[in-house]
Coordinates of C-alpha atoms and ligand atoms in Angstrom, one line a residue:
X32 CA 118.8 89.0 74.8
X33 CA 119.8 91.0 77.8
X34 CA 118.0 90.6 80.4
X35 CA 114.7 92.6 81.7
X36 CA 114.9 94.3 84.8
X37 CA 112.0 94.1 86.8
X38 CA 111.2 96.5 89.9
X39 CA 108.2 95.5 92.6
X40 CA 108.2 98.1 95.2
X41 CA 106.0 96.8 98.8
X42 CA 105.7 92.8 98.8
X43 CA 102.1 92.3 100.3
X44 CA 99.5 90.2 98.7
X45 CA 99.4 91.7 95.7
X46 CA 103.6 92.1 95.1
X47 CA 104.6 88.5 96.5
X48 CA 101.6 87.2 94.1
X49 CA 103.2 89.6 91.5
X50 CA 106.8 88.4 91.7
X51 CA 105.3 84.4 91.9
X52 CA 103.9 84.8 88.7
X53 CA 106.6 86.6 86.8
X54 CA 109.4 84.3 88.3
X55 CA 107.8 81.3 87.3
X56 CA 106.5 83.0 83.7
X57 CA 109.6 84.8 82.7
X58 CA 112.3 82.6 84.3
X59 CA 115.6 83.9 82.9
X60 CA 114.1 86.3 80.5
X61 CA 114.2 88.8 84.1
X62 CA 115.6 89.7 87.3
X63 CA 113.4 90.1 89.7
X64 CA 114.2 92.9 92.8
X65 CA 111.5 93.5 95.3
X66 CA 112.0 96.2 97.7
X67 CA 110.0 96.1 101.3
X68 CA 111.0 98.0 104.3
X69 CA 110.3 94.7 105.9
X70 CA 111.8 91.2 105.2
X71 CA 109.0 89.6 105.8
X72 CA 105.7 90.2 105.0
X73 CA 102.8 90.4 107.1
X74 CA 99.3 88.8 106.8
X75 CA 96.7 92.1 107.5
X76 CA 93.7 89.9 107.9
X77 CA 95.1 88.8 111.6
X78 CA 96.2 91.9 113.1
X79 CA 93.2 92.0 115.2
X80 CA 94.4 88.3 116.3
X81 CA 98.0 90.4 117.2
X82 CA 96.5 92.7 119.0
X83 CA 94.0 91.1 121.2
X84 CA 97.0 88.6 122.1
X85 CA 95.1 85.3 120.8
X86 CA 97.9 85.1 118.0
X87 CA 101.8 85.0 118.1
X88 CA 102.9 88.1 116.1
X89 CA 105.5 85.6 114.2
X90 CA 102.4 84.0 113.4
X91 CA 101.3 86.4 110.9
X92 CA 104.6 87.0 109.5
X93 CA 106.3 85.2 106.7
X94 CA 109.7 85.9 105.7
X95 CA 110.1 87.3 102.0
X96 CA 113.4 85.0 101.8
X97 CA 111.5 82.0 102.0
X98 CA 108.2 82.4 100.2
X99 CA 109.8 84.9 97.1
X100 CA 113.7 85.1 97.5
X101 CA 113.8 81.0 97.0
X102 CA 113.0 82.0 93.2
X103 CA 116.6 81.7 91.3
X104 CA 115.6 85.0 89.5
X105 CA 114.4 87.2 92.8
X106 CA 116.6 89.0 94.8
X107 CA 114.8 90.6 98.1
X108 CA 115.8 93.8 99.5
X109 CA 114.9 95.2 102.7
X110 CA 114.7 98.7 101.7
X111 CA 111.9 101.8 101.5
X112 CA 111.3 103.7 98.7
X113 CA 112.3 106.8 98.5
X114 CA 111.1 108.8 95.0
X115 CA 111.0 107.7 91.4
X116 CA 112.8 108.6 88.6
X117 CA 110.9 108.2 85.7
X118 CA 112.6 109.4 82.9
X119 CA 115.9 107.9 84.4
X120 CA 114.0 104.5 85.2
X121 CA 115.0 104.4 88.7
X122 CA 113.5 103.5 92.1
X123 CA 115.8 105.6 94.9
X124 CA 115.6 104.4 97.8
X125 CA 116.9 105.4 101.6
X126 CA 120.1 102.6 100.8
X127 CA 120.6 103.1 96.9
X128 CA 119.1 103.1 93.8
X129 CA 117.3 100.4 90.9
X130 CA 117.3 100.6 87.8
X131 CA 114.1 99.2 86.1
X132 CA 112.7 98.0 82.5
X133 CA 109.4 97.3 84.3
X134 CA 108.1 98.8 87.9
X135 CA 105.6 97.2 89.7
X136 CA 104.1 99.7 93.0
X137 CA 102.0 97.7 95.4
X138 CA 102.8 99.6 98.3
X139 CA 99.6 99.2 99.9
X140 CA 96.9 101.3 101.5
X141 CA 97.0 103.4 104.8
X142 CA 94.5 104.3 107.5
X143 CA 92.8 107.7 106.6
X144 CA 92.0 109.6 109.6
X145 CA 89.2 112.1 107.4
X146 CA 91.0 115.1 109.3
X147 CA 89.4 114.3 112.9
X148 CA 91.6 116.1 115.4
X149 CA 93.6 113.8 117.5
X150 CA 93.1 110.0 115.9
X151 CA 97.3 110.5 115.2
X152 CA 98.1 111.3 119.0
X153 CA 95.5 109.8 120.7
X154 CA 94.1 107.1 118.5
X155 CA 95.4 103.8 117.4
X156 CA 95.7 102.4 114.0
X157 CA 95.4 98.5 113.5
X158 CA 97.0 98.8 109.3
X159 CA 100.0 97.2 110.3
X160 CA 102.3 94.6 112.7
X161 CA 103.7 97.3 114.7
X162 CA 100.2 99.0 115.5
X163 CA 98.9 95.8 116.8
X164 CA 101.5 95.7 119.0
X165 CA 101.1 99.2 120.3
X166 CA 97.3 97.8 120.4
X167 CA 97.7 94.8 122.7
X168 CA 100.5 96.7 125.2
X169 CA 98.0 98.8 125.6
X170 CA 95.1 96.6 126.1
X171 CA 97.4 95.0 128.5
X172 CA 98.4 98.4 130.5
X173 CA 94.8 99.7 130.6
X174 CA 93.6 96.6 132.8
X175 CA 96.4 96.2 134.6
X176 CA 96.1 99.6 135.9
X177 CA 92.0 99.0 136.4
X178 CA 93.0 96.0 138.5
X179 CA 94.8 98.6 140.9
X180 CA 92.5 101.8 140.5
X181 CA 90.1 102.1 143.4
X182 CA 88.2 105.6 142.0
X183 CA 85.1 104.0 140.0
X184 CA 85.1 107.2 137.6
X185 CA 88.9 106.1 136.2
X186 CA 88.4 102.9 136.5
X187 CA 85.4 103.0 134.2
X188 CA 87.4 105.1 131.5
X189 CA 90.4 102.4 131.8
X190 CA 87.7 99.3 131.0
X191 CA 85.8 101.4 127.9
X192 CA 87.1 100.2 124.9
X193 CA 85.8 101.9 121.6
X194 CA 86.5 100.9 118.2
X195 CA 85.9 103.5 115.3
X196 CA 84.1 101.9 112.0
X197 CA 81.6 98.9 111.8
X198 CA 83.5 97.3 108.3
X199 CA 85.0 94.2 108.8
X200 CA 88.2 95.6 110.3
X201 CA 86.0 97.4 113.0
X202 CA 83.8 94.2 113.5
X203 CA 86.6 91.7 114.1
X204 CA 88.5 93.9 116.1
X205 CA 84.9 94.1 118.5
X206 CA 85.2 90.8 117.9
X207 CA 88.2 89.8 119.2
X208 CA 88.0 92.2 122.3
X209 CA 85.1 90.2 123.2
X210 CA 87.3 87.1 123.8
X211 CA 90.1 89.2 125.1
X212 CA 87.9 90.6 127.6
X213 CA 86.5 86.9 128.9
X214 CA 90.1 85.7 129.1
X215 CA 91.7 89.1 130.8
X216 CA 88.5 89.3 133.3
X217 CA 89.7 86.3 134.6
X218 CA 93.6 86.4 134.4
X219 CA 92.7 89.8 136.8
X220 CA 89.4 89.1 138.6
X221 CA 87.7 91.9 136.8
X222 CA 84.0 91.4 136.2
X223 CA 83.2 91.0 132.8
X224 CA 80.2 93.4 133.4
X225 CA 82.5 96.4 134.2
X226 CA 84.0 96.1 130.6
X227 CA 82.7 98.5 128.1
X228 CA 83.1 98.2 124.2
X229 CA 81.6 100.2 122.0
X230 CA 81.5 100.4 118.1
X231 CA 81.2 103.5 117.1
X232 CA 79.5 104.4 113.2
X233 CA 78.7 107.4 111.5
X234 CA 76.0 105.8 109.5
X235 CA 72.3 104.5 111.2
X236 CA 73.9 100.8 109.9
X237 CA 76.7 99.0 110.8
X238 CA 78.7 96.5 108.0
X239 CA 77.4 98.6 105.2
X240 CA 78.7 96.5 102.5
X241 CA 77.3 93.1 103.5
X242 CA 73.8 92.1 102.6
X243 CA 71.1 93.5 105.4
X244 CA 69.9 90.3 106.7
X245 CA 73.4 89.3 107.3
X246 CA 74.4 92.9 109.3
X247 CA 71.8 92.3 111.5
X248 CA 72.5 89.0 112.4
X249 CA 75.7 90.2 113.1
X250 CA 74.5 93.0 115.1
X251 CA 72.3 90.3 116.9
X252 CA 75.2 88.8 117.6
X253 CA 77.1 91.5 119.2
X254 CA 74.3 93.0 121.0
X255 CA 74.0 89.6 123.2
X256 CA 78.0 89.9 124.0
X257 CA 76.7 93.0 125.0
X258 CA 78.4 95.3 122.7
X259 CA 77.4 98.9 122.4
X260 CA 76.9 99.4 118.6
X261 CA 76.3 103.5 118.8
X262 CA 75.2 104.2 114.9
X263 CA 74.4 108.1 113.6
X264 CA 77.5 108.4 116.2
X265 CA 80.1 110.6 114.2
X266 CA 83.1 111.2 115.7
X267 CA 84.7 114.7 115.7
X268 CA 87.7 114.6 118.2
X269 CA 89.5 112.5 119.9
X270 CA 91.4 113.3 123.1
X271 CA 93.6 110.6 125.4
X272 CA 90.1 109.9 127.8
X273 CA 87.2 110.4 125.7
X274 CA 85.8 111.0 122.4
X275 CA 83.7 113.6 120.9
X276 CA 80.6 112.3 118.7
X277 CA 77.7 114.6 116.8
X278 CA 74.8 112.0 117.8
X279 CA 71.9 112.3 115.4
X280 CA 70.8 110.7 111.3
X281 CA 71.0 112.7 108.4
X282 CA 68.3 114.9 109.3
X283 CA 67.8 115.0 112.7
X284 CA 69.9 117.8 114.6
X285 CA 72.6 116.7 116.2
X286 CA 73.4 116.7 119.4
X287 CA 77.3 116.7 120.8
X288 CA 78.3 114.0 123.5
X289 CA 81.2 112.6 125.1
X290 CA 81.8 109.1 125.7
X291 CA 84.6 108.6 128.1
X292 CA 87.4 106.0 127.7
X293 CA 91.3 105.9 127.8
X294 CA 91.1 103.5 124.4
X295 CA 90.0 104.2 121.1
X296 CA 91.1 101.7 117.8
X297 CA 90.2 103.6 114.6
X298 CA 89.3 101.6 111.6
X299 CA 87.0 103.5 109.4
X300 CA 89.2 104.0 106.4
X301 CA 91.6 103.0 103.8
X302 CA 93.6 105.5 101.6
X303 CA 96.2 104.5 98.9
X304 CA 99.8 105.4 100.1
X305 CA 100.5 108.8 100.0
X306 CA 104.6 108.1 99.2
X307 CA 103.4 106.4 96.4
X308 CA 101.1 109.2 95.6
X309 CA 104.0 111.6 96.1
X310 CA 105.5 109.7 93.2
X311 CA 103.1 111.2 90.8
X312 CA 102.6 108.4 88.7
X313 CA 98.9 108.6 88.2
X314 CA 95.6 111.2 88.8
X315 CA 94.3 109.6 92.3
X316 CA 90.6 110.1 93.2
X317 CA 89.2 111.1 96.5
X318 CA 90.8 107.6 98.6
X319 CA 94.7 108.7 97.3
X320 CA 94.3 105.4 95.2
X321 CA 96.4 105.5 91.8
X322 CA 94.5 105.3 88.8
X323 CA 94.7 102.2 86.6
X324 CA 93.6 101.1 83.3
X325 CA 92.1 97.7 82.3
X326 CA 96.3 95.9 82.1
X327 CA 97.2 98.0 85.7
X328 CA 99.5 100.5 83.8
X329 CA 99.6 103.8 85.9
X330 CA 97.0 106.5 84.1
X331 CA 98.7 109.0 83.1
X332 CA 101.8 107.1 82.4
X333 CA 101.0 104.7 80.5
X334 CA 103.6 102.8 77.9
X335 CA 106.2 103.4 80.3
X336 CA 106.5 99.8 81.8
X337 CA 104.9 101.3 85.0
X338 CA 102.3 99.3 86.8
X339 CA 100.2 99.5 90.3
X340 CA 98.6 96.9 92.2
X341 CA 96.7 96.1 95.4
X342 CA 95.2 98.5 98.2
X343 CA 97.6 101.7 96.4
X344 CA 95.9 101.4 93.5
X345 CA 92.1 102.0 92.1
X346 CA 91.1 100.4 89.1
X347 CA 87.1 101.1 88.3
X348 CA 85.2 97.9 87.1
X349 CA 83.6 98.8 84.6
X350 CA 80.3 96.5 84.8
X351 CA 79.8 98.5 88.1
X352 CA 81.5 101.2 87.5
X353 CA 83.5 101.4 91.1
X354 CA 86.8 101.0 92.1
X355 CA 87.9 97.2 93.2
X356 CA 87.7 96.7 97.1
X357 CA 90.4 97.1 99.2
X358 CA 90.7 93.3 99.9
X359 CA 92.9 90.3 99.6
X360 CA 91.4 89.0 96.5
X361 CA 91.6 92.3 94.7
X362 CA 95.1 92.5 95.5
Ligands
FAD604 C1 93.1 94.4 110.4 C2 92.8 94.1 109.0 C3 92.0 93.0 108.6 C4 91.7 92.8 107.3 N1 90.9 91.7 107.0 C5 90.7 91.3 105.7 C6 89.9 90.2 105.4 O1 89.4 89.5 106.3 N2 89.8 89.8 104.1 C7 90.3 90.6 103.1 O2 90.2 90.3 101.9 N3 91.1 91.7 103.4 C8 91.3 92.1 104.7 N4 92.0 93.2 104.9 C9 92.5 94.0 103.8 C10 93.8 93.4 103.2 O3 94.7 93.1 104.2 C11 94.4 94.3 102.1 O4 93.4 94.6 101.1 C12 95.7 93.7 101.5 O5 96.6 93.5 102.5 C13 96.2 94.6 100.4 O6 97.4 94.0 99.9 P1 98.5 94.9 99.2 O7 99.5 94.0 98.7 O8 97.9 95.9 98.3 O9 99.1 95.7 100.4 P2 99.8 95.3 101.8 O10 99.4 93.9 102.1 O11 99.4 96.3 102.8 O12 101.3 95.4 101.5 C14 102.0 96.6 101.2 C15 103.5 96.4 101.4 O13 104.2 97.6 100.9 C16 105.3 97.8 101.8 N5 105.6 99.3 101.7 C17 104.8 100.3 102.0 N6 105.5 101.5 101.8 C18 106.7 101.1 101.4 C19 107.9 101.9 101.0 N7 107.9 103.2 101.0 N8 109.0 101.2 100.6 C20 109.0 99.8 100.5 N9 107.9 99.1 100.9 C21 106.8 99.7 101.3 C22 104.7 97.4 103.2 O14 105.8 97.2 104.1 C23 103.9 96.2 102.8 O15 104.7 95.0 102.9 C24 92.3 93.5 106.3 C25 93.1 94.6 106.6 C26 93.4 94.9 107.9 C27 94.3 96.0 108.2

């Protein structure tokens, strides 16, 4: 029997676990080929570790030969994805083309900036190895000029530090910046006091999808590190020293403020991939996520060996009838 080809486009927790378990299950009933623009792949849960410098970035990288490509049946290629073929069965890519039996896209999610004027030039996205990069040179140029600036005003805006979104990206980023700032206050004999960080959330609670008693112990928490946690704070612009924010709950009137700062870290989404979406393999809802019934097949596309998995993908549970988290163990 000739073998099955077998396609798994974006090697992130939900591909590398894909391609473990058909490796081992299928053995020489399939060859494997998974396609990431990177060769290695990176561990999302500690970018905030990147980018507040307390962790190596090599530590929160693991190379796709070594954990996938040791499988006799795998073949890893360093490669992006390009658009789909689906009556040809092929995945074109920016180097070639693959032909597939069986397509597996677990490309991930992306930040979603909800259309607020200047989060692309001005903001900074922690959803993957090179944003936490830009994040901690940064970090690293903002006090390092503070250390030198003598007018209060711009030092001020150099030392504010505001992170968009209480979920748990937004919280451990806060969290992290409140090590960072102990360990940077000293490296540049900086006051700790003269640091500002700020979380910024549109709702009148922050960590909306933990139990209440266990938001407000963590809002305790950061309160005593002397956070700012600024709820019913929307924000509506962001330009490269300050944000805009409609201050006010749901039906109070709002009043418009700016909070000055040279640094803002925007977490308050996730969207599926929009190349994946481009591929038109399934209806998407309002998060870009494809649509996928109860075995992963694409909706819309269904019997056609074409599955999704991970952050790019939305399948509704249907005891509760919402969409799996965007998390590890979904993936
Ligand atoms: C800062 C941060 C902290 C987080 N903390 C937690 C946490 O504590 N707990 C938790 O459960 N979840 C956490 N998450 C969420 C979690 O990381 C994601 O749910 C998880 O990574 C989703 O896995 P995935 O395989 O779907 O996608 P990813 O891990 O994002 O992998 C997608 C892969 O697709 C590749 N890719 C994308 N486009 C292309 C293309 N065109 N061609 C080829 N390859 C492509 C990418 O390079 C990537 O390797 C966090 C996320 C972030 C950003």
């Amino acid at each position: 029997m000739a073998k099955k080809k077998i396609v798994v486009v974006g090697a992130g927790f939900a591909g590398v676990s894909a391609t473990r378990l058909l490796a081992k299950n299928l053995k020489n009933d399939a060859e494997i080929t998974v396609i990431d623009k990177h060769d290695f792949q990176t561990s999302m849960t500690q970018l905030h570790e990147v980018a507040a410098s307390r962790v190596e970035p090599d530590a929160v990288q693991y190379q796709l030969e070594r954990t996938i490509g040791k499988f006799h049946n795998v073949n890893v290629v360093k490669d992006s994805l390009v658009e789909l073929d689906k009556s040809g069965k092929k995945v074109i890519t920016e180097k070639g083309s693959y032909d597939y039996d069986y397509l597996v896209v677990s490309m991930g999610g992306e930040p979603n900036d909800f259309g607020v004027p200047g989060v692309k030039e001005y903001g900074f996205t922690l959803w993957s190895l090179e944003d936490a990069l830009k994040i901690e040179a940064h970090l690293k140029e903002m006090v390092q000029a503070a250390a030198k600036e003598s007018d209060s005003e711009k030092r001020k805006k150099l030392l504010t530090f505001s992170v968009a979104g209480s979920g748990f990206t937004g919280i451990e980023m806060a969290g992290e910046l409140i090590d960072w700032r102990k360990k940077v206050s000293k490296k540049y004999g900086i006051p700790e006091s003269e640091f500002t960080i700020n979380i910024v959330e549109m709702m009148p609670t922050i960590m909306n999808i933990l139990d209440r008693s266990l938001a407000d112990k963590a809002l305790t928490y950061l309160q005593n590190k002397n956070i700012n946690v600024l709820v019913n704070h929307g924000i509506t612009a962001v330009a490269e020293d300050h944000i805009t924010v409609n201050v006010g709950g749901r039906d109070e009137e709002k009043v418009v403020k700016e909070i000055p700062g040279n640094t803002l870290i925007w977490t308050t989404g996730v969207q599926g991939n929009t190349e994946a979406e481009a591929c038109q393999l399934s209806e998407t809802e309002r998060g870009h996520h494809l649509q996928a019934n109860e075995y992963m097949e694409a909706i819309g596309n269904e019997n056609k060996g074409i599955y999704v998995a991970g952050d790019v993908s939305g399948y509704i549970v249907p005891e509760n009838g919402r969409p799996t988290p965007q998390i590890v163990e979904a993936a």
